[in-house]
Tab-separated table of C-alpha atoms in Angstrom:
chain	number	residue	atom	x	y	z
A	967	MET	CA	194.363	9.998	131.407
A	968	ASN	CA	192.144	7.722	129.639
A	969	GLY	CA	192.405	6.131	126.578
A	970	ALA	CA	190.092	5.059	124.209
A	971	ASN	CA	190.433	3.001	121.748
A	972	ALA	CA	188.289	0.858	119.127
A	973	GLY	CA	186.267	-1.861	120.402
A	974	ALA	CA	183.618	-2.440	122.434
A	975	VAL	CA	183.183	-0.960	126.041
A	976	PRO	CA	181.133	-2.674	128.884
A	977	GLY	CA	178.501	-1.219	130.309
A	978	GLY	CA	178.824	0.884	133.245
A	979	ALA	CA	176.830	-0.508	136.277
A	980	GLY	CA	173.439	-1.347	136.548
A	981	GLY	CA	173.887	-2.241	132.679
A	982	GLU	CA	174.162	1.427	131.516
A	983	ALA	CA	175.710	2.198	128.295
A	984	PRO	CA	179.336	3.269	128.735
A	985	LEU	CA	179.962	7.281	128.074
A	986	VAL	CA	181.451	8.253	125.051
A	987	TYR	CA	184.740	8.731	125.777
A	988	GLN	CA	184.801	5.511	127.217
A	989	ALA	CA	184.018	3.762	123.870
A	990	TRP	CA	185.555	6.257	121.649
A	991	LYS	CA	187.125	4.742	118.806
A	992	GLY	CA	189.801	7.123	117.524
A	993	ASN	CA	193.177	7.055	118.931
A	994	ASN	CA	192.137	10.301	121.125
A	995	VAL	CA	193.644	10.190	125.191
A	996	PHE	CA	191.113	11.835	127.344
A	997	PHE	CA	191.057	13.389	130.883
A	998	LEU	CA	188.627	14.360	133.632
A	999	GLN	CA	186.338	12.190	132.276
A	1000	GLY	CA	186.160	13.284	128.502
A	1001	ARG	CA	186.063	16.981	129.769
A	1002	PHE	CA	189.894	17.639	127.982
A	1003	ILE	CA	190.446	15.384	124.811
A	1004	PHE	CA	194.396	15.325	123.095
A	1005	GLY	CA	195.834	13.264	120.457
A	1006	PRO	CA	197.500	9.689	120.915
A	1007	ASP	CA	200.890	11.615	120.834
A	1008	ALA	CA	199.919	13.878	123.709
A	1009	ARG	CA	203.461	13.614	125.666
A	1010	SER	CA	205.317	16.141	123.218
A	1011	LEU	CA	203.217	18.796	125.292
A	1012	PHE	CA	205.264	18.536	128.532
A	1013	VAL	CA	208.311	19.012	126.004
A	1014	THR	CA	207.004	21.889	124.029
A	1015	MET	CA	206.195	23.452	127.489
A	1016	PHE	CA	209.752	22.494	128.681
A	1017	LEU	CA	211.172	24.431	125.389
A	1018	ILE	CA	209.177	27.478	126.797
A	1019	ILE	CA	209.365	27.409	130.637
A	1020	ALA	CA	213.349	26.112	130.503
A	1021	PRO	CA	214.492	29.278	128.770
A	1022	VAL	CA	212.307	31.620	130.569
A	1023	SER	CA	213.405	30.475	133.988
A	1024	ILE	CA	216.968	31.088	133.290
A	1025	PHE	CA	215.648	34.451	131.858
A	1026	CYS	CA	213.828	35.609	135.202
A	1027	VAL	CA	216.878	34.190	137.220
A	1028	PHE	CA	220.208	35.215	135.765
A	1029	VAL	CA	218.897	38.580	133.269
A	1030	ALA	CA	216.039	40.018	134.905
A	1031	LYS	CA	216.982	39.220	138.396
A	1032	GLY	CA	220.406	40.899	137.637
A	1033	LEU	CA	218.629	44.197	136.161
A	1034	MET	CA	216.666	44.290	139.411
A	1035	ASN	CA	219.880	44.044	141.463
A	1036	ASP	CA	222.558	45.409	140.177
A	1037	PHE	CA	221.097	48.466	138.486
A	1038	SER	CA	218.725	50.885	139.988
A	1039	TYR	CA	216.620	51.875	137.835
A	1040	GLY	CA	213.858	49.744	138.482
A	1041	LEU	CA	213.530	47.965	135.377
A	1042	GLY	CA	214.163	44.179	136.918
A	1043	LEU	CA	211.056	43.615	138.640
A	1044	PRO	CA	208.576	45.042	135.586
A	1045	VAL	CA	210.822	43.017	133.125
A	1046	MET	CA	210.133	39.532	135.294
A	1047	VAL	CA	206.362	39.875	135.800
A	1048	ALA	CA	205.825	40.336	132.383
A	1049	ALA	CA	208.207	37.778	131.309
A	1050	VAL	CA	206.057	35.435	134.155
A	1051	VAL	CA	202.722	36.773	132.669
A	1052	PHE	CA	203.545	36.429	129.140
A	1053	THR	CA	204.752	33.024	129.719
A	1054	ALA	CA	201.172	31.750	131.521
A	1055	TYR	CA	199.648	33.142	128.466
A	1056	ASP	CA	201.165	31.313	126.348
A	1057	MET	CA	200.839	28.079	128.046
A	1058	SER	CA	196.619	29.002	128.163
A	1059	LEU	CA	196.837	29.191	124.473
A	1060	LEU	CA	198.909	25.922	124.134
A	1061	LEU	CA	196.240	24.172	126.111
A	1062	LEU	CA	193.348	25.761	124.508
A	1063	THR	CA	194.913	24.368	121.456
A	1064	SER	CA	195.694	20.704	122.359
A	1065	ALA	CA	193.069	19.937	125.003
A	1066	ARG	CA	189.886	20.846	122.923
A	1067	ASP	CA	188.114	18.992	120.013
A	1068	PRO	CA	189.734	20.405	117.024
A	1069	GLY	CA	186.139	19.998	115.059
A	1070	ILE	CA	185.898	15.855	114.826
A	1071	ILE	CA	182.948	14.583	113.054
A	1072	PRO	CA	181.381	11.916	114.670
A	1073	ARG	CA	181.579	8.468	113.102
A	1074	ASN	CA	178.438	6.703	112.221
A	1075	ALA	CA	177.180	3.840	113.117
A	1076	HIS	CA	176.306	2.485	110.119
A	1077	PRO	CA	176.771	3.328	106.235
A	1078	PRO	CA	174.555	5.795	105.003
A	1079	GLU	CA	171.734	3.732	102.314
A	1080	PRO	CA	172.773	3.368	98.842
A	1081	GLU	CA	170.916	5.570	96.906
A	1082	GLY	CA	171.603	3.209	93.813
A	1083	PHE	CA	172.806	0.094	91.743
A	1084	GLU	CA	176.130	-0.129	90.237
A	1085	GLY	CA	175.644	-0.245	86.975
A	1086	ASN	CA	178.230	-2.559	85.416
A	1087	ALA	CA	178.026	-4.898	88.257
A	1088	GLU	CA	178.057	-8.408	86.812
A	1089	VAL	CA	175.558	-10.493	88.434
A	1090	GLY	CA	173.636	-13.653	87.930
A	1091	ALA	CA	169.700	-14.357	86.837
A	1092	ASN	CA	168.213	-14.434	89.678
A	1093	GLN	CA	170.655	-12.592	92.010
A	1094	THR	CA	170.353	-8.997	93.223
A	1095	PRO	CA	173.021	-6.471	91.811
A	1096	PRO	CA	175.116	-5.402	94.507
A	1097	LEU	CA	174.719	-1.214	95.724
A	1098	ARG	CA	177.870	0.913	95.849
A	1099	LEU	CA	177.670	4.050	97.473
A	1100	PRO	CA	178.926	6.916	95.277
A	1101	ARG	CA	182.519	7.386	95.935
A	1102	VAL	CA	181.861	11.324	95.830
A	1103	LYS	CA	178.972	13.946	96.128
A	1104	ASP	CA	179.091	17.318	94.299
A	1105	VAL	CA	178.728	20.462	96.618
A	1106	VAL	CA	178.472	24.021	95.318
A	1107	VAL	CA	181.015	26.388	97.218
A	1108	ASN	CA	180.442	30.123	96.274
A	1109	GLY	CA	179.645	28.929	92.943
A	1110	ILE	CA	182.265	26.431	92.452
A	1111	THR	CA	181.241	22.554	92.412
A	1112	VAL	CA	183.520	20.697	95.367
A	1113	LYS	CA	183.769	16.888	95.285
A	1114	THR	CA	182.914	15.402	98.830
A	1115	LYS	CA	184.572	12.252	99.720
A	1116	TYR	CA	183.204	9.192	101.491
A	1117	CYS	CA	185.162	8.097	104.328
A	1118	ASP	CA	184.967	4.310	105.013
A	1119	THR	CA	186.165	4.819	108.370
A	1120	CYS	CA	184.243	7.589	109.936
A	1121	MET	CA	181.001	5.655	107.427
A	1122	LEU	CA	180.166	9.289	106.238
A	1123	TYR	CA	180.722	11.898	103.440
A	1124	ARG	CA	183.394	14.566	104.176
A	1125	PRO	CA	181.865	18.188	104.573
A	1126	PRO	CA	184.282	20.173	102.192
A	1127	ARG	CA	187.581	20.926	103.704
A	1128	CYS	CA	187.240	17.927	105.980
A	1129	SER	CA	190.034	15.295	106.032
A	1130	HIS	CA	190.576	11.834	108.221
A	1131	CYS	CA	193.604	12.223	110.413
A	1132	SER	CA	195.357	8.904	110.176
A	1133	ILE	CA	197.157	9.832	113.658
A	1134	CYS	CA	193.858	10.582	115.096
A	1135	ASN	CA	191.856	8.139	113.241
A	1136	ASN	CA	188.908	11.070	112.978
A	1137	CYS	CA	187.429	13.130	110.305
A	1138	VAL	CA	188.062	16.898	111.250
A	1139	GLU	CA	186.433	20.091	110.126
A	1140	ARG	CA	188.670	22.616	107.944
A	1141	PHE	CA	191.596	19.947	108.973
A	1142	ASP	CA	194.713	22.088	108.700
A	1143	HIS	CA	197.287	19.233	109.832
A	1144	HIS	CA	198.252	17.465	112.615
A	1145	CYS	CA	200.897	19.576	115.133
A	1146	PRO	CA	203.439	17.154	116.981
A	1147	TRP	CA	204.234	20.195	118.484
A	1148	VAL	CA	200.954	20.061	120.551
A	1149	GLY	CA	199.893	16.774	120.099
A	1150	GLN	CA	196.918	17.379	118.823
A	1151	CYS	CA	195.057	18.330	114.880
A	1152	ILE	CA	194.523	21.622	114.277
A	1153	GLY	CA	190.967	22.233	112.648
A	1154	LEU	CA	187.882	24.381	112.676
A	1155	ARG	CA	187.719	24.600	116.565
A	1156	ASN	CA	191.421	25.323	117.468
A	1157	TYR	CA	193.095	26.967	114.546
A	1158	ARG	CA	192.330	30.319	115.921
A	1159	PHE	CA	194.244	29.142	119.327
A	1160	PHE	CA	196.931	27.370	117.622
A	1161	TYR	CA	198.071	30.745	115.234
A	1162	MET	CA	197.718	32.907	118.729
A	1163	PHE	CA	200.277	30.277	120.201
A	1164	VAL	CA	202.749	30.315	117.336
A	1165	PHE	CA	202.572	34.298	117.326
A	1166	SER	CA	202.843	34.894	121.042
A	1167	THR	CA	205.764	32.225	121.178
A	1168	THR	CA	207.443	34.738	118.540
A	1169	LEU	CA	206.891	37.635	120.863
A	1170	LEU	CA	208.105	36.003	124.019
A	1171	CYS	CA	211.153	34.705	122.136
A	1172	LEU	CA	211.684	38.294	120.773
A	1173	TYR	CA	211.078	39.975	124.170
A	1174	VAL	CA	213.579	37.394	126.060
A	1175	PHE	CA	216.261	38.176	123.337
A	1176	GLY	CA	216.089	41.777	123.358
A	1177	PHE	CA	216.345	42.258	127.225
A	1178	CYS	CA	219.450	39.976	127.024
A	1179	TRP	CA	221.057	42.331	125.111
A	1180	VAL	CA	220.015	45.437	127.002
A	1181	TYR	CA	221.366	43.352	129.941
A	1182	ILE	CA	224.451	42.965	128.152
A	1183	ILE	CA	224.526	46.771	127.107
A	1184	LYS	CA	224.564	47.989	131.096
A	1185	ILE	CA	226.997	45.813	131.854
A	1186	ARG	CA	229.318	47.211	129.183
A	1187	ASN	CA	228.370	50.708	129.930
A	1188	ALA	CA	228.682	50.122	133.822
A	1189	GLU	CA	232.097	48.702	133.718
A	1190	GLN	CA	233.269	50.816	130.839
A	1191	ILE	CA	234.284	47.502	129.256
A	1192	THR	CA	234.289	45.813	125.640
A	1193	ILE	CA	231.069	43.963	124.661
A	1194	TRP	CA	232.932	40.692	124.416
A	1195	LYS	CA	233.832	40.973	128.065
A	1196	ALA	CA	230.613	42.147	128.787
A	1197	MET	CA	228.898	38.957	127.379
A	1198	ALA	CA	231.747	37.248	129.002
A	1199	LYS	CA	230.338	38.454	132.236
A	1200	THR	CA	226.823	36.983	131.616
A	1201	PRO	CA	227.010	33.811	130.032
A	1202	ALA	CA	223.132	32.733	130.709
A	1203	SER	CA	222.338	36.131	128.265
A	1204	ILE	CA	224.865	34.788	125.460
A	1205	ALA	CA	223.056	30.765	126.062
A	1206	LEU	CA	219.362	32.831	125.687
A	1207	VAL	CA	220.520	34.891	122.819
A	1208	VAL	CA	221.415	32.138	120.732
A	1209	TYR	CA	218.695	29.657	121.971
A	1210	THR	CA	215.727	32.439	120.987
A	1211	PHE	CA	217.546	33.355	117.706
A	1212	ILE	CA	217.351	29.794	116.582
A	1213	ALA	CA	213.704	29.432	117.843
A	1214	VAL	CA	212.285	32.709	116.089
A	1215	TRP	CA	213.181	31.573	112.520
A	1216	PHE	CA	211.126	28.531	113.577
A	1217	VAL	CA	208.018	30.263	114.978
A	1218	GLY	CA	208.406	33.622	113.040
A	1219	GLY	CA	208.344	31.653	110.146
A	1220	LEU	CA	205.715	29.607	110.947
A	1221	SER	CA	203.707	32.636	111.918
A	1222	VAL	CA	204.289	34.512	108.788
A	1223	PHE	CA	203.559	31.630	106.880
A	1224	HIS	CA	199.956	30.869	108.435
A	1225	LEU	CA	199.209	34.587	107.919
A	1226	TYR	CA	199.660	34.074	104.127
A	1227	LEU	CA	197.557	30.834	104.704
A	1228	MET	CA	194.820	32.815	106.651
A	1229	SER	CA	195.109	35.939	104.056
A	1230	THR	CA	194.138	33.804	101.566
A	1231	ASN	CA	191.957	31.018	103.309
A	1232	GLN	CA	193.749	28.301	102.573
A	1233	THR	CA	194.701	25.597	105.381
A	1234	THR	CA	198.604	23.829	105.564
A	1235	TYR	CA	196.599	20.490	103.915
A	1236	GLU	CA	195.557	22.376	100.971
A	1237	ASN	CA	197.941	24.625	100.149
A	1238	PHE	CA	200.585	21.506	99.570
A	1239	ARG	CA	197.786	19.395	97.835
A	1240	TYR	CA	195.555	21.329	95.997
A	1241	ARG	CA	197.974	24.361	95.254
A	1242	TYR	CA	195.799	27.050	94.768
A	1243	ASP	CA	198.086	29.534	93.597
A	1244	GLN	CA	197.549	27.864	90.127
A	1245	ARG	CA	193.508	26.809	90.642
A	1246	ALA	CA	190.620	28.700	91.631
A	1247	ASN	CA	190.194	28.759	95.615
A	1248	PRO	CA	186.385	28.748	96.240
A	1249	TYR	CA	186.674	29.575	100.014
A	1250	ASN	CA	188.639	32.965	99.406
A	1251	ARG	CA	186.714	35.531	99.797
A	1252	GLY	CA	189.061	38.486	100.381
A	1253	VAL	CA	191.731	39.190	102.628
A	1254	VAL	CA	189.867	41.438	104.765
A	1255	GLU	CA	186.533	38.764	105.076
A	1256	ASN	CA	189.455	35.845	105.651
A	1257	ILE	CA	190.890	37.161	108.565
A	1258	LYS	CA	187.649	37.913	109.918
A	1259	GLU	CA	186.271	34.210	109.444
A	1260	ILE	CA	189.529	32.821	111.563
A	1261	PHE	CA	189.479	35.581	114.682
A	1262	PHE	CA	185.910	36.979	114.556
A	1263	THR	CA	182.922	34.572	114.116
A	1264	PRO	CA	182.219	32.329	116.844
A	1265	ILE	CA	183.521	28.929	117.348
A	1266	PRO	CA	181.185	26.160	116.713
A	1267	VAL	CA	180.395	23.920	119.197
A	1268	SER	CA	181.820	20.453	119.484
A	1269	ARG	CA	179.270	18.014	117.616
A	1270	ASN	CA	180.538	15.304	120.494
A	1271	ASN	CA	179.346	15.124	124.349
A	1272	PHE	CA	182.254	13.280	125.339
A	1273	GLY	CA	180.507	13.039	128.484
A	1274	ALA	CA	177.326	11.211	127.732
A	1275	ARG	CA	176.156	7.925	127.650
A	1276	VAL	CA	176.500	5.953	124.047
A	1277	PRO	CA	173.349	5.971	122.294
A	1278	GLN	CA	171.506	2.382	122.755
A	1279	GLU	CA	171.891	1.815	118.818
A	1280	GLN	CA	175.898	2.117	118.777
A	1281	GLY	CA	175.792	-0.662	120.935
A	1282	LEU	CA	173.866	-3.209	118.912
A	1283	ARG	CA	175.744	-4.991	116.319
A	1284	PRO	CA	175.896	-3.535	112.726
A	1285	ARG	CA	173.174	-4.401	110.170
A	1286	SER	CA	174.050	-7.008	107.628
A	1287	THR	CA	175.499	-5.588	104.695
A	1288	ASN	CA	174.705	-8.234	102.138
A	1289	GLY	CA	174.561	-6.823	98.836
A	1290	PHE	CA	176.174	-3.429	99.618
A	1291	MET	CA	179.622	-2.549	98.257
A	1292	SER	CA	181.698	0.397	99.789
A	1293	PRO	CA	182.991	2.795	97.221
A	1294	ASN	CA	186.566	1.454	97.219
A	1295	MET	CA	185.553	-2.127	97.104
A	1296	GLY	CA	187.536	-3.845	94.187
A	1297	ARG	CA	189.830	-0.800	93.726
A	1298	ALA	CA	193.550	-1.421	92.364
A	1299	VAL	CA	195.709	-0.242	95.278
A	1300	GLY	CA	197.879	1.777	92.848
A	1301	ASP	CA	194.588	3.876	92.247
A	1302	ILE	CA	195.120	7.193	94.181
A	1303	GLU	CA	192.219	9.821	95.161
A	1304	MET	CA	190.157	11.311	91.755
A	1305	GLY	CA	191.366	8.193	89.472
A	1306	ARG	CA	194.580	9.705	88.674
A	1307	LYS	CA	198.332	8.529	89.807
A	1308	PRO	CA	200.383	10.684	91.791
A	1309	VAL	CA	202.081	13.509	90.235
A	1310	ALA	CA	205.749	14.114	90.445
A	1311	TRP	CA	206.075	17.372	91.591
A	1312	ASP	CA	209.587	19.317	91.847
A	1313	GLU	CA	209.915	17.253	95.073
A	1314	PRO	CA	213.569	18.249	96.440
A	1315	ARG	CA	212.172	21.802	96.577
A	1316	MET	CA	208.820	20.761	97.774
A	1317	ALA	CA	210.392	18.843	100.673
A	1318	ALA	CA	212.308	21.675	101.801
A	1319	GLU	CA	209.522	23.940	101.905
A	1320	ILE	CA	207.490	21.274	104.379
A	1321	GLY	CA	211.025	20.371	106.059
A	1322	ASP	CA	210.547	24.366	107.178
A	1323	LEU	CA	207.779	23.475	109.132
A	1324	GLY	CA	208.758	21.117	111.639
A	1325	GLY	CA	207.158	17.675	111.736
A	1326	LEU	CA	205.088	18.413	108.300
A	1327	GLY	CA	207.809	16.813	106.077
A	1328	ASN	CA	205.717	14.021	105.607
A	1329	LEU	CA	202.402	14.807	106.085
A	1330	LEU	CA	201.453	14.423	102.355
A	1331	GLU	CA	204.104	11.527	101.407
A	1332	ASP	CA	203.195	8.261	100.953
A	1333	LYS	CA	205.160	5.009	101.802
A	1334	ASP	CA	207.329	5.102	99.267
A	1335	GLY	CA	208.045	8.589	99.765
A	1336	ARG	CA	206.578	10.460	96.810
A	1337	PHE	CA	203.921	12.793	97.212
A	1338	ARG	CA	200.282	12.139	96.816
A	1339	ASN	CA	197.908	13.728	94.005
A	1340	ALA	CA	197.781	17.303	94.604
A	1341	SER	CA	194.578	17.462	92.122
A	1342	PRO	CA	191.641	19.687	93.727
A	1343	ASP	CA	188.226	18.115	93.991
A	1344	LEU	CA	187.296	20.512	91.926
A	1345	SER	CA	184.566	19.377	88.925
A	1346	ARG	CA	186.398	22.215	86.448
A	1347	ASP	CA	189.516	19.812	86.448
A	1348	ALA	CA	187.189	17.322	84.963
A	1349	LEU	CA	188.848	14.238	86.377
A	1350	ALA	CA	187.895	11.164	86.465
A	1351	VAL	CA	185.812	9.530	89.630
A	1352	GLY	CA	187.473	6.331	90.724
A	1353	GLY	CA	190.249	5.147	92.327
A	1354	LEU	CA	191.020	3.902	95.741
A	1355	ASP	CA	189.953	6.252	98.161
A	1356	GLU	CA	192.255	7.398	100.916
A	1357	GLN	CA	191.125	5.458	103.504
A	1358	GLY	CA	192.061	2.444	101.647
A	1359	SER	CA	195.707	3.102	102.058
A	1360	SER	CA	194.915	3.585	106.023
A	1361	ALA	CA	193.644	0.287	106.101
A	1362	MET	CA	197.090	-1.186	104.911
A	1363	ASN	CA	199.332	1.293	106.677
A	1364	PRO	CA	198.173	1.587	110.248
A	1365	PRO	CA	198.649	4.826	111.821
A	1366	ARG	CA	201.541	5.784	113.277
A	1367	THR	CA	202.100	8.123	116.169
A	1368	SER	CA	205.623	9.270	115.335
A	1369	TRP	CA	206.537	13.014	114.438
A	1370	GLY	CA	206.287	13.864	110.832
A	1371	VAL	CA	204.384	10.965	109.648
A	1372	GLU	CA	201.794	11.343	107.096
A	1373	ALA	CA	198.558	12.814	108.968
A	1374	GLY	CA	195.731	14.128	106.723
A	1375	ARG	CA	193.753	11.703	104.205
């Protein structure tokens, strides 16, 4: 694998510019010359694969094989083949989720041109007043004005529903969350496969759980013994029953939660940050249209060609920024997005809800453990524009790759 870190990368042979994946400033890991892109915590994929493949292997060896050898119903072989095919399908969905561009927006080489002067800037008689980019811009979505924020790291205005992942260090379109189990951000281009992976894993757990009980009952009927003695004769079945029973609560609960999100056209990030059940959701177009948007619309082409050469301009030194001010220069550290201080929600309840998602517990927490501001960027809230952009916090708190750390900004 090839890791791409921030910083200059020497050109190729003959002074050629490096490839995009070689000069990548995010925290991603690339494989096969940029054909596959993973998050920095891609090693967690091996854990996820083991947690799926190991129990299925035990099932095939001790349960499906037992059905095939001990009973002449021709049941064992189809059960084993189905388990293997289903597992292969599940693994393919896992790789489609974790090894593709989730919807990364390429960062700009330079900040956009400032459009005006900062009105309250103090300047001398012969000095040019500093220019400041507006912190937010308004975009109308289904008749509702949504504020798009400026990202200092990527030097661009994020499109609606885009957020910056502090783990991967990229702006991702329709950012849902960073999933440590797949080692990748979940966004516009892989959310469909993520849900299909979680749902198919749920079905696989139910499949193994059900046929373990079939095997136990067949032993009981064949030997005319109690169910407890039959269970004692197949300890592998009991271990798998317990394992799949626990696992199905996690993946099954996640499947139900994301089914709710899809039906209301929300992301995990929006659900815990904006609370659309209490405010208007500009993206909700009805259950049928929302589901069609996820599963029956073409997946957009990636904005990044990781195997291409870096454009010559990106290899040059950035132009001078004398007199230019970022939207967040001079902001107080305590100011949070939209100029409001953090809102004290019912934090124990929220922490319990988020904890159930496995690894998302601290998705929206600040360093001191309090939740970030939950106000949506809608003009109808009449919120004051100002305060420290979320990029400011990332500059002082470098991204971490441990599970459960905050991801979306």
